[in-house]
């Protein structure tokens, strides 16, 4: 039986960028962003079934949008930029041969963009 069973509404956000072992997640919910802490573990969905990527949160960023005043006096407010940088450290396998829930310090895959 797998350790991780997540529903879609529990997702932190969507993968915005992948660079070797570093992943940047666009966090959609500000309340989720406020709960994140640097050096805590994070679980990402792998592109392979039965696998989850494990990483350490290395950076949490929240930048508010800048309000622009247009010529007609209408205020244009850009959206916030809420990001979380995660350094991948390994893969959690639901099953490896006869063993259940095996952690490997290798990356079996990388997350897909917008996943």
mmCIF file of C-alpha atoms in Angstrom:
data_model
loop_
_atom_site.group_PDB
_atom_site.id
_atom_site.type_symbol
_atom_site.label_atom_id
_atom_site.label_comp_id
_atom_site.label_asym_id
_atom_site.label_seq_id
_atom_site.Cartn_x
_atom_site.Cartn_y
_atom_site.Cartn_z
ATOM 1 C CA UNK A 1 0.000 0.000 0.000
ATOM 2 C CA UNK A 2 1.484 3.379 -1.005
ATOM 3 C CA UNK A 3 2.426 5.953 1.619
ATOM 4 C CA UNK A 4 1.318 8.966 -0.430
ATOM 5 C CA UNK A 5 -2.315 9.335 -1.497
ATOM 6 C CA UNK A 6 -3.056 12.924 -2.490
ATOM 7 C CA UNK A 7 -6.187 14.464 -3.962
ATOM 8 C CA UNK A 8 -5.953 17.124 -6.681
ATOM 9 C CA UNK A 9 -7.261 19.853 -4.350
ATOM 10 C CA UNK A 10 -4.365 19.172 -1.954
ATOM 11 C CA UNK A 11 -1.785 20.104 -4.593
ATOM 12 C CA UNK A 12 0.600 22.906 -3.716
ATOM 13 C CA UNK A 13 0.594 24.305 -7.236
ATOM 14 C CA UNK A 14 1.915 23.614 -10.718
ATOM 15 C CA UNK A 15 5.476 23.003 -11.835
ATOM 16 C CA UNK A 16 6.672 26.169 -13.568
ATOM 17 C CA UNK A 17 10.290 25.215 -14.257
ATOM 18 C CA UNK A 18 12.590 22.195 -14.074
ATOM 19 C CA UNK A 19 16.387 22.460 -14.212
ATOM 20 C CA UNK A 20 18.226 19.190 -13.496
ATOM 21 C CA UNK A 21 17.449 18.649 -9.793
ATOM 22 C CA UNK A 22 15.811 22.030 -9.115
ATOM 23 C CA UNK A 23 12.085 22.543 -9.517
ATOM 24 C CA UNK A 24 10.143 25.796 -9.250
ATOM 25 C CA UNK A 25 6.490 25.430 -8.292
ATOM 26 C CA UNK A 26 3.955 28.213 -8.931
ATOM 27 C CA UNK A 27 1.909 28.153 -5.713
ATOM 28 C CA UNK A 28 -1.701 29.035 -6.492
ATOM 29 C CA UNK A 29 -3.041 29.300 -2.934
ATOM 30 C CA UNK A 30 -1.460 31.920 -0.643
ATOM 31 C CA UNK A 31 -2.486 29.981 2.473
ATOM 32 C CA UNK A 32 -0.435 27.017 1.201
ATOM 33 C CA UNK A 33 2.524 29.321 0.588
ATOM 34 C CA UNK A 34 2.401 30.675 4.144
ATOM 35 C CA UNK A 35 2.708 27.152 5.575
ATOM 36 C CA UNK A 36 5.869 26.326 3.605
ATOM 37 C CA UNK A 37 9.199 26.435 5.394
ATOM 38 C CA UNK A 38 12.733 26.227 4.047
ATOM 39 C CA UNK A 39 14.488 22.872 4.645
ATOM 40 C CA UNK A 40 11.208 20.979 4.992
ATOM 41 C CA UNK A 41 10.485 18.011 2.747
ATOM 42 C CA UNK A 42 8.130 18.219 -0.227
ATOM 43 C CA UNK A 43 6.575 15.474 -2.354
ATOM 44 C CA UNK A 44 6.078 15.923 -6.093
ATOM 45 C CA UNK A 45 4.129 13.728 -8.451
ATOM 46 C CA UNK A 46 6.386 11.805 -10.798
ATOM 47 C CA UNK A 47 5.679 11.250 -14.472
ATOM 48 C CA UNK A 48 5.873 7.518 -13.724
ATOM 49 C CA UNK A 49 3.067 5.733 -11.876
ATOM 50 C CA UNK A 50 3.946 4.365 -8.450
ATOM 51 C CA UNK A 51 6.722 6.908 -7.918
ATOM 52 C CA UNK A 52 6.950 10.214 -6.063
ATOM 53 C CA UNK A 53 9.841 12.657 -6.104
ATOM 54 C CA UNK A 54 11.121 13.860 -2.740
ATOM 55 C CA UNK A 55 12.808 17.230 -2.350
ATOM 56 C CA UNK A 56 13.882 19.891 0.119
ATOM 57 C CA UNK A 57 12.307 23.335 -0.001
ATOM 58 C CA UNK A 58 15.195 25.752 -0.565
ATOM 59 C CA UNK A 59 13.352 29.018 -1.199
ATOM 60 C CA UNK A 60 9.874 30.492 -0.777
ATOM 61 C CA UNK A 61 9.097 33.694 -2.709
ATOM 62 C CA UNK A 62 6.073 35.964 -2.624
ATOM 63 C CA UNK A 63 6.087 39.109 -4.746
ATOM 64 C CA UNK A 64 3.073 41.348 -4.899
ATOM 65 C CA UNK A 65 1.989 42.763 -8.224
ATOM 66 C CA UNK A 66 2.627 46.366 -9.149
ATOM 67 C CA UNK A 67 -0.338 48.622 -9.822
ATOM 68 C CA UNK A 68 -0.089 50.509 -13.084
ATOM 69 C CA UNK A 69 -2.138 53.629 -13.771
ATOM 70 C CA UNK A 70 -3.137 53.729 -17.422
ATOM 71 C CA UNK A 71 -3.896 56.860 -19.471
ATOM 72 C CA UNK A 72 -7.636 56.620 -18.813
ATOM 73 C CA UNK A 73 -7.170 56.400 -15.026
ATOM 74 C CA UNK A 74 -7.923 52.699 -14.718
ATOM 75 C CA UNK A 75 -5.715 50.852 -12.295
ATOM 76 C CA UNK A 76 -4.241 47.661 -13.711
ATOM 77 C CA UNK A 77 -3.112 45.310 -10.972
ATOM 78 C CA UNK A 78 -0.780 42.487 -11.918
ATOM 79 C CA UNK A 79 -1.207 39.191 -10.118
ATOM 80 C CA UNK A 80 1.046 38.023 -7.315
ATOM 81 C CA UNK A 81 4.050 35.848 -7.948
ATOM 82 C CA UNK A 82 4.120 32.994 -5.416
ATOM 83 C CA UNK A 83 6.958 30.541 -5.975
ATOM 84 C CA UNK A 84 8.607 27.681 -4.150
ATOM 85 C CA UNK A 85 12.012 26.295 -5.157
ATOM 86 C CA UNK A 86 12.588 22.611 -4.397
ATOM 87 C CA UNK A 87 15.873 20.691 -4.677
ATOM 88 C CA UNK A 88 15.100 17.079 -5.549
ATOM 89 C CA UNK A 89 16.923 14.509 -3.421
ATOM 90 C CA UNK A 90 15.411 11.160 -4.379
ATOM 91 C CA UNK A 91 12.514 8.969 -5.449
ATOM 92 C CA UNK A 92 9.978 7.140 -3.304
ATOM 93 C CA UNK A 93 8.840 3.913 -4.954
ATOM 94 C CA UNK A 94 5.513 2.374 -3.938
ATOM 95 C CA UNK A 95 6.945 -1.030 -4.775
ATOM 96 C CA UNK A 96 10.413 -2.292 -5.718
ATOM 97 C CA UNK A 97 10.329 -6.027 -6.398
ATOM 98 C CA UNK A 98 9.036 -7.628 -3.218
ATOM 99 C CA UNK A 99 9.688 -4.530 -1.064
ATOM 100 C CA UNK A 100 7.070 -1.859 -0.376
ATOM 101 C CA UNK A 101 7.770 1.872 0.029
ATOM 102 C CA UNK A 102 11.440 2.078 -0.980
ATOM 103 C CA UNK A 103 13.360 5.379 -1.013
ATOM 104 C CA UNK A 104 16.230 5.796 -3.483
ATOM 105 C CA UNK A 105 18.690 8.661 -3.598
ATOM 106 C CA UNK A 106 18.442 8.701 -7.383
ATOM 107 C CA UNK A 107 15.969 10.534 -9.567
ATOM 108 C CA UNK A 108 14.043 8.019 -11.623
ATOM 109 C CA UNK A 109 12.311 10.861 -13.516
ATOM 110 C CA UNK A 110 11.726 14.606 -13.366
ATOM 111 C CA UNK A 111 8.369 16.354 -12.958
ATOM 112 C CA UNK A 112 6.519 17.555 -16.021
ATOM 113 C CA UNK A 113 5.862 21.253 -16.588
ATOM 114 C CA UNK A 114 2.310 22.281 -15.523
ATOM 115 C CA UNK A 115 1.870 19.015 -13.621
#
